[in-house]
Amino acid sequence: MFGYSIVQLARNYAQKLDRPLRHYMVSMNKPFLYTPCVMHKQIERWMKKTKKIPVIIHFHEENGIFALKEIEKQHFRMKIHHQFRYIPSCSAEVTPQALEQILQRHDVKKVYLNRKVSALLNNAVPSANAKNVAINGTTLSGKGVTIAIVDTGIYPHPDLEGRIVEFVDFVNGRTAPYDDNGHGTHCAGDAAGNGSVSSGLYAGPAYEANVVGVKVLNKVGAGRLDTIIRGIEWCMQYNEMNKDGKIDIISLSLGGESYPFPEENDDPLVQAAEKAWDHGIVVCAAAGNAGPEYRTISSPGISDKIITVGALDDRNTAETRADDEIADFSSRGPTYYGVNKPDVVVPGVHIISLRAPKSFLDKYQKQNRIGQYYTIMSGTSMATPICAGIVALMLQYKPDATPDEIKRALKEGADLWKDRDPNIYGAGYVNAKRAIELLAK
């Protein structure tokens, strides 16, 4: 039976297959539960040759792709989609027959299911002590700093006028900025909206920063690992070609369920995020919205390098923190590898930011609109770009600060309540002014 043989394949190569892919393979035997036994052999032959499985293949060495191309020629339903530049991997669709052949190769380290990834300002900015931050008589605004919003796109909102300096679309291939979902536009405003049509009321911390739109999620806010990785790699390539106008920060208000790999860096999304970090880009990622359970941090937020952001409910009271609590939905640590997460927490409940008219969320959440130009959203997705905006203020003050220095100052400068669990609150509540003062020392 095909069902038996595919289970055996998953068992025989368990060390080379991630858990989601093993589960996917085992589930492929379901048709045999509803078909006569006499038909199983015929169905088995057909499925082995034609059933397509979306995967990411990770090699021990860079040139592993060449052997894969030879296997591709032997299987008409197999297709290699994209070879990644910064990690020795590629995305592909493979048949079970092709997958077995691939797994037999010694240069193949791991095969992952190309699983789905999804999208996870009034009082929030002053609550984080990030409103009109002045150091040595200079008010910081994020000017000269560039933030990449890797998300659903960016609508050319008046509050971002003249500051969307680049846009790339890995979903539909369009060249002009747009957002058919609305999530990315809100995130861009959380970080860098200037509040021009609200008299400055709904402004992000980095209200003069430039933004880059990297569309990796579709109209309903969903995507796959390979598209997210391509978006992150594009940011690194962009910096190689734009030495004088680099992307300084990547904001990732997205994530997928994390799985217990043998090592943390076996996760391909973590690999990509950490490569960007190693290339000098500060990466802020959402903790996820799977709380209040523990061990629910999303990928790539499980990375021990990047800045993972949880969400607070500030109760709409910027003047006091006494009533602030973690949002129930904010994901908790530790990670499967024993790392305390999130790193810091930032307000993420009922955040007012930019509206993308006629987008998916705009149509289905009409009740959240605030006038013509703004809308309300909640989530670690909102907390993350606010944190990215605060990082922009830090980099404006000290442009040569490394990602590690930024992370250290954010954590050491946070306001930590007594007797709070670090796997809920991280190092504490971000205090932008204090973080910048620490960076100055």
Coordinates of C-alpha atoms in Angstrom, one line a residue:
M1 CA 0.0 0.0 0.0
F2 CA 1.1 3.5 -0.7
G3 CA 0.0 4.6 2.7
Y4 CA 2.3 2.0 4.3
S5 CA 5.3 2.9 2.0
I6 CA 5.0 6.6 2.6
V7 CA 4.9 6.0 6.3
Q8 CA 8.0 3.9 6.0
L9 CA 9.7 6.7 4.0
A10 CA 8.9 9.2 6.7
R11 CA 10.3 6.8 9.4
N12 CA 13.4 5.8 7.5
Y13 CA 14.4 9.4 6.9
A14 CA 13.0 10.9 10.0
Q15 CA 16.2 12.8 10.8
K16 CA 16.1 14.5 7.4
L17 CA 12.5 15.5 7.5
D18 CA 11.0 18.2 9.7
R19 CA 7.9 17.2 11.8
P20 CA 5.4 19.1 9.7
L21 CA 6.6 17.4 6.6
R22 CA 6.4 14.0 8.3
H23 CA 2.8 14.7 9.4
Y24 CA 2.0 15.9 5.9
M25 CA 3.4 12.7 4.3
V26 CA 1.5 10.4 6.8
S27 CA -1.8 12.2 6.0
M28 CA -1.4 11.4 2.3
N29 CA -2.7 7.9 2.9
K30 CA -6.3 9.2 3.7
P31 CA -7.7 8.4 0.2
F32 CA -7.0 4.7 0.8
L33 CA -9.5 4.7 3.7
Y34 CA -12.3 5.4 1.2
T35 CA -11.3 3.3 -1.8
P36 CA -11.5 -0.5 -2.5
C37 CA -8.3 -2.4 -1.8
V38 CA -8.2 -3.6 -5.4
M39 CA -7.6 0.0 -6.5
H40 CA -4.8 0.8 -4.0
K41 CA -1.9 -0.4 -6.2
Q42 CA -3.1 1.7 -9.2
I43 CA -3.7 4.8 -7.1
E44 CA -0.3 4.3 -5.4
R45 CA 1.6 4.4 -8.7
W46 CA -0.3 7.5 -9.8
M47 CA 0.2 9.4 -6.5
K48 CA 3.9 8.6 -6.3
K49 CA 4.5 10.1 -9.7
T50 CA 2.0 13.0 -9.6
K51 CA 1.3 14.2 -6.0
K52 CA 3.2 17.4 -5.4
I53 CA 4.6 18.4 -2.0
P54 CA 5.9 22.0 -1.4
V55 CA 9.2 21.8 0.3
I56 CA 12.4 23.7 1.2
I57 CA 15.6 21.6 0.8
H58 CA 18.6 22.5 2.9
F59 CA 22.1 21.4 1.7
H60 CA 25.3 20.8 3.6
E61 CA 27.1 22.8 0.9
E62 CA 26.3 25.6 -1.5
N63 CA 26.5 23.5 -4.7
G64 CA 24.0 20.9 -3.7
I65 CA 21.5 22.5 -6.0
F66 CA 23.3 21.1 -9.1
A67 CA 22.5 17.4 -8.1
L68 CA 18.9 18.5 -7.5
K69 CA 18.6 19.8 -11.0
E70 CA 19.5 16.3 -12.3
I71 CA 16.8 14.8 -10.2
E72 CA 14.3 17.4 -11.5
K73 CA 15.0 16.2 -15.1
Q74 CA 13.9 12.7 -14.1
H75 CA 10.5 13.7 -12.7
F76 CA 8.1 15.7 -14.8
R77 CA 6.0 16.9 -11.9
M78 CA 9.0 18.1 -9.8
K79 CA 9.9 21.8 -10.1
I80 CA 12.7 23.8 -8.4
H81 CA 11.3 27.3 -7.7
H82 CA 13.9 29.5 -6.0
Q83 CA 17.5 29.1 -4.9
F84 CA 18.3 31.2 -1.9
R85 CA 21.4 33.3 -1.9
Y86 CA 22.4 33.5 1.8
I87 CA 21.4 30.1 3.1
P88 CA 22.3 26.9 1.2
S89 CA 18.7 26.0 0.4
C90 CA 16.1 26.1 -2.3
S91 CA 12.3 25.8 -2.5
A92 CA 10.7 23.2 -4.8
E93 CA 7.7 21.1 -5.4
V94 CA 8.5 17.4 -5.4
T95 CA 6.7 14.1 -5.9
P96 CA 7.1 11.3 -3.4
Q97 CA 9.3 9.4 -5.8
A98 CA 11.5 12.5 -6.3
L99 CA 11.6 13.1 -2.5
E100 CA 12.9 9.6 -1.8
Q101 CA 15.6 10.1 -4.4
I102 CA 16.5 13.5 -2.8
L103 CA 16.6 12.0 0.7
Q104 CA 19.1 9.4 -0.4
R105 CA 21.7 12.1 -1.2
H106 CA 24.4 12.7 1.4
D107 CA 24.6 16.4 0.5
V108 CA 21.0 17.0 1.6
K109 CA 20.9 18.0 5.2
K110 CA 17.2 18.5 5.8
V111 CA 13.9 18.8 4.0
Y112 CA 11.2 21.1 5.4
L113 CA 7.5 21.4 4.5
N114 CA 7.1 24.8 2.9
R115 CA 4.5 25.6 5.5
K116 CA 2.2 28.5 5.7
V117 CA 3.1 31.8 7.5
S118 CA 0.5 34.5 8.4
A119 CA 0.3 38.0 9.5
L120 CA -0.1 38.1 13.2
L121 CA -1.3 54.8 17.5
N122 CA -2.5 57.1 20.0
N123 CA -1.4 56.1 23.6
A124 CA 1.0 53.4 22.5
V125 CA 3.8 55.7 21.5
P126 CA 3.8 57.9 24.6
S127 CA 3.3 54.8 26.8
A128 CA 6.6 53.5 25.5
N129 CA 8.3 56.9 26.3
A130 CA 8.9 57.3 22.6
K131 CA 7.0 60.5 22.0
N132 CA 9.2 63.5 21.1
V133 CA 12.4 61.9 22.5
A134 CA 15.0 64.6 22.9
I135 CA 18.7 63.9 23.7
N136 CA 21.2 66.7 24.1
G137 CA 18.7 69.2 22.9
T138 CA 17.9 67.2 19.7
T139 CA 14.5 65.7 19.1
L140 CA 14.7 62.3 17.5
S141 CA 12.3 61.4 14.7
G142 CA 14.0 58.5 12.8
K143 CA 15.2 60.9 10.0
G144 CA 17.8 59.2 7.8
V145 CA 16.9 55.7 9.0
T146 CA 15.1 53.1 6.8
I147 CA 12.7 50.5 8.0
A148 CA 11.6 47.5 5.9
I149 CA 8.0 46.4 6.5
V150 CA 8.0 42.7 5.4
D151 CA 4.3 42.1 5.3
T152 CA 1.2 42.5 3.1
G153 CA 2.4 45.6 1.3
I154 CA 2.0 49.4 2.0
Y155 CA -0.8 51.6 0.8
P156 CA 0.6 55.1 -0.2
H157 CA -1.1 56.8 2.8
P158 CA -0.8 60.6 3.2
D159 CA 1.0 60.0 6.6
L160 CA 3.8 58.3 4.6
E161 CA 4.0 60.7 1.7
G162 CA 7.4 61.0 0.2
R163 CA 8.9 58.3 2.5
I164 CA 8.1 55.0 0.8
V165 CA 11.5 54.8 -0.9
E166 CA 11.2 51.3 -2.3
F167 CA 8.6 48.6 -2.9
V168 CA 8.9 45.0 -4.0
D169 CA 6.1 42.5 -4.5
F170 CA 6.8 38.7 -4.2
V171 CA 3.1 37.8 -4.4
N172 CA 1.7 39.5 -7.5
G173 CA 4.8 41.1 -9.1
R174 CA 3.4 44.7 -9.0
T175 CA 5.8 47.6 -8.9
A176 CA 3.8 50.5 -7.4
P177 CA 3.1 50.4 -3.6
Y178 CA -0.2 48.9 -2.6
D179 CA -1.7 46.8 0.1
D180 CA -4.7 44.5 -0.6
N181 CA -4.9 43.2 3.0
G182 CA -4.3 46.3 5.1
H183 CA -2.1 44.7 7.8
G184 CA 1.2 46.0 6.4
T185 CA -0.1 49.5 6.0
H186 CA -1.1 49.6 9.7
C187 CA 2.3 48.3 10.7
A188 CA 4.1 50.9 8.6
G189 CA 2.1 53.6 10.4
D190 CA 2.8 52.0 13.8
A191 CA 6.5 52.5 13.1
A192 CA 6.7 55.6 10.9
G193 CA 3.4 57.4 10.4
N194 CA 3.7 61.1 10.9
G195 CA 0.0 61.8 11.8
S196 CA -0.2 64.6 9.1
V197 CA -4.0 64.1 8.6
S198 CA -4.7 63.8 12.4
S199 CA -2.7 66.9 13.4
G200 CA 0.1 64.5 14.8
L201 CA -2.3 62.6 17.0
Y202 CA -1.8 59.2 15.4
A203 CA 2.0 59.3 14.7
G204 CA 4.5 56.5 15.1
P205 CA 7.8 57.0 17.0
A206 CA 9.9 57.4 13.8
Y207 CA 7.7 59.9 12.1
E208 CA 10.4 61.0 9.7
A209 CA 12.0 57.6 8.9
N210 CA 11.9 56.1 5.4
V211 CA 10.0 52.9 4.8
V212 CA 10.4 50.0 2.3
G213 CA 7.5 47.8 1.5
V214 CA 8.3 44.2 1.0
K215 CA 5.1 42.3 0.1
V216 CA 5.4 38.6 1.0
L217 CA 1.8 37.9 2.2
N218 CA -1.3 37.7 0.0
K219 CA -4.7 39.4 0.2
V220 CA -5.8 37.4 3.2
G221 CA -2.5 37.8 5.0
A222 CA -1.1 34.4 4.3
G223 CA 2.1 33.2 2.6
R224 CA 4.7 30.4 2.7
L225 CA 8.2 30.1 4.1
D226 CA 10.0 30.5 0.8
T227 CA 8.3 33.8 0.0
I228 CA 9.2 35.2 3.5
I229 CA 12.8 34.1 3.1
R230 CA 13.0 35.7 -0.3
G231 CA 11.7 39.0 1.2
I232 CA 14.4 38.9 3.9
E233 CA 17.1 38.0 1.4
W234 CA 16.0 40.8 -0.9
C235 CA 16.6 43.3 2.0
M236 CA 20.2 42.0 2.3
Q237 CA 20.7 42.2 -1.5
Y238 CA 19.2 45.7 -1.5
N239 CA 21.9 46.8 1.0
E240 CA 24.6 45.4 -1.2
M241 CA 23.4 47.5 -4.1
N242 CA 22.6 50.7 -2.1
K243 CA 25.6 51.4 0.1
D244 CA 24.4 55.0 0.8
G245 CA 20.7 54.2 1.5
K246 CA 20.7 50.9 3.3
I247 CA 17.8 49.2 5.1
D248 CA 18.6 49.5 8.8
I249 CA 15.7 47.6 10.3
I250 CA 13.4 44.7 9.3
S251 CA 10.0 44.6 11.0
L252 CA 8.4 41.1 10.8
S253 CA 4.8 41.2 12.1
L254 CA 4.3 37.7 10.9
G255 CA 5.1 34.2 11.9
G256 CA 4.4 30.5 11.8
E257 CA 4.1 27.8 14.4
S258 CA 7.4 26.8 15.8
Y259 CA 8.5 23.2 16.0
P260 CA 11.1 21.4 18.1
F261 CA 14.0 20.9 15.7
P262 CA 17.2 19.2 17.0
E263 CA 18.8 22.7 17.0
E264 CA 17.2 26.2 17.0
N265 CA 18.9 27.2 13.8
D266 CA 17.5 24.2 11.9
D267 CA 14.4 26.4 11.3
P268 CA 14.8 28.0 7.8
L269 CA 13.0 31.2 8.8
V270 CA 15.3 31.6 11.8
Q271 CA 18.3 31.1 9.5
A272 CA 17.2 33.8 7.2
A273 CA 16.4 36.3 10.0
E274 CA 19.7 35.7 11.7
K275 CA 21.6 36.1 8.4
A276 CA 20.0 39.6 8.1
W277 CA 21.1 40.3 11.7
D278 CA 24.6 39.2 10.9
H279 CA 24.6 41.5 7.9
G280 CA 24.0 44.5 10.3
I281 CA 20.2 44.8 10.0
V282 CA 18.3 45.0 13.2
V283 CA 15.4 42.5 13.0
C284 CA 12.3 42.9 15.2
A285 CA 9.8 40.0 15.1
A286 CA 6.4 39.4 16.7
A287 CA 6.2 37.0 19.5
G288 CA 2.9 35.7 18.2
N289 CA -0.7 35.8 19.3
A290 CA -1.1 32.3 20.7
G291 CA -1.1 33.2 24.4
P292 CA -1.7 32.8 27.3
E293 CA -0.2 29.3 26.9
Y294 CA 3.6 28.9 27.4
R295 CA 6.0 27.7 24.7
T296 CA 3.9 29.5 22.0
I297 CA 6.5 31.9 20.6
S298 CA 6.2 32.0 16.8
S299 CA 9.0 31.5 14.3
P300 CA 11.2 33.4 13.6
G301 CA 10.7 35.0 17.1
I302 CA 12.2 31.9 18.6
S303 CA 15.7 33.1 17.4
D304 CA 18.0 33.8 20.3
K305 CA 19.6 36.6 18.2
I306 CA 16.8 38.9 17.0
I307 CA 14.5 41.1 19.0
T308 CA 11.2 39.3 19.8
V309 CA 8.4 41.6 20.9
G310 CA 5.4 40.8 23.0
A311 CA 2.2 42.9 23.4
L312 CA 1.1 44.9 26.4
D313 CA -2.3 46.4 27.1
D314 CA -1.7 49.9 28.4
R315 CA -5.4 50.5 29.1
N316 CA -5.2 53.8 27.2
T317 CA -3.3 55.4 30.0
A318 CA 0.0 56.9 28.9
E319 CA 0.5 58.7 32.1
T320 CA 0.7 55.7 34.3
R321 CA 2.0 52.1 34.0
A322 CA 0.5 50.8 37.2
D323 CA -2.5 49.3 35.4
D324 CA -0.6 47.9 32.4
E325 CA -0.7 44.2 31.9
I326 CA 0.4 41.7 29.3
A327 CA -2.2 41.2 26.6
D328 CA -3.9 37.8 27.0
F329 CA -3.1 36.9 23.4
S330 CA 0.6 37.7 23.6
S331 CA 2.7 34.5 23.1
R332 CA 4.8 33.2 26.0
G333 CA 8.2 31.5 26.2
P334 CA 10.4 29.8 26.8
T335 CA 11.3 28.5 23.4
Y336 CA 11.8 24.8 22.8
Y337 CA 15.5 25.5 23.3
G338 CA 15.1 27.0 26.8
V339 CA 15.6 30.6 25.7
N340 CA 13.5 33.2 27.6
K341 CA 11.2 35.1 25.2
P342 CA 9.9 37.6 24.4
D343 CA 12.9 40.0 24.8
V344 CA 10.7 43.1 25.5
V345 CA 7.1 44.1 25.5
V346 CA 5.4 47.1 23.8
P347 CA 1.8 48.3 23.8
G348 CA -0.2 46.3 21.2
V349 CA -3.9 46.6 22.1
H350 CA -6.3 48.8 20.3
I351 CA -3.6 50.6 18.3
I352 CA -4.8 53.3 16.0
S353 CA -2.8 53.5 12.8
L354 CA -3.0 53.8 9.0
R355 CA -6.0 52.5 7.0
A356 CA -5.7 51.0 3.6
P357 CA -9.0 51.7 1.9
K358 CA -10.8 48.8 0.1
S359 CA -8.3 46.3 1.4
F360 CA -9.4 42.9 2.8
L361 CA -9.3 43.9 6.5
D362 CA -10.8 47.3 5.7
K363 CA -13.9 45.7 4.1
Y364 CA -14.4 43.1 6.8
Q365 CA -13.6 45.3 9.8
K366 CA -15.5 48.4 9.0
Q367 CA -16.4 48.8 12.7
N368 CA -12.7 49.5 13.4
R369 CA -12.4 52.5 11.1
I370 CA -11.5 55.8 12.8
G371 CA -12.6 58.4 10.3
Q372 CA -11.4 58.3 6.7
Y373 CA -7.7 57.6 7.3
Y374 CA -7.2 55.4 10.3
T375 CA -8.2 52.1 11.8
I376 CA -7.8 50.0 15.0
M377 CA -5.9 46.8 15.3
S378 CA -4.5 44.7 18.1
G379 CA -1.7 42.1 18.3
T380 CA 2.0 41.6 18.7
S381 CA 1.9 42.6 15.0
M382 CA 1.3 46.2 16.2
A383 CA 3.8 46.1 19.1
T384 CA 6.6 44.9 16.7
P385 CA 6.7 47.9 14.3
I386 CA 6.4 50.3 17.3
C387 CA 9.5 48.7 18.6
A388 CA 11.1 49.0 15.1
G389 CA 10.3 52.7 15.2
I390 CA 12.0 53.1 18.6
V391 CA 15.1 51.3 17.1
A392 CA 15.0 53.9 14.3
L393 CA 15.3 56.7 16.9
M394 CA 18.3 54.8 18.5
L395 CA 20.0 54.5 15.1
Q396 CA 19.4 58.1 14.3
Y397 CA 21.2 59.0 17.5
K398 CA 24.0 56.4 17.0
P399 CA 24.1 55.3 13.3
D400 CA 27.0 52.9 13.8
A401 CA 25.4 51.0 16.6
T402 CA 25.4 47.2 15.9
P403 CA 22.2 45.1 16.2
D404 CA 23.7 43.5 19.4
E405 CA 24.2 46.9 20.9
I406 CA 20.7 48.0 20.1
K407 CA 19.2 44.8 21.6
R408 CA 21.3 45.2 24.8
A409 CA 20.3 48.8 25.3
L410 CA 16.6 48.0 24.7
K411 CA 16.6 45.3 27.3
E412 CA 18.8 47.0 29.9
G413 CA 16.7 50.2 29.5
A414 CA 13.4 48.5 29.9
D415 CA 11.2 49.2 32.9
L416 CA 11.0 45.9 34.7
W417 CA 8.2 45.3 37.2
K418 CA 9.1 43.2 40.2
D419 CA 8.2 39.5 40.3
R420 CA 7.2 39.4 36.7
D421 CA 7.8 36.2 34.6
P422 CA 10.5 36.9 31.9
N423 CA 8.8 34.4 29.7
I424 CA 5.8 36.7 29.7
Y425 CA 7.3 40.2 30.1
G426 CA 10.8 39.6 28.8
A427 CA 13.2 42.2 30.1
G428 CA 10.3 44.5 30.6
Y429 CA 8.4 47.4 29.1
V430 CA 10.4 49.3 26.5
N431 CA 11.5 52.8 27.6
A432 CA 12.8 54.5 24.4
K433 CA 14.4 57.5 26.1
R434 CA 16.3 55.3 28.6
A435 CA 17.4 52.9 25.9
I436 CA 18.9 55.8 23.9
E437 CA 20.6 57.2 27.0
L438 CA 22.2 53.8 27.6
L439 CA 23.3 53.6 24.0
A440 CA 25.0 57.0 24.4
K441 CA 27.2 55.8 27.2

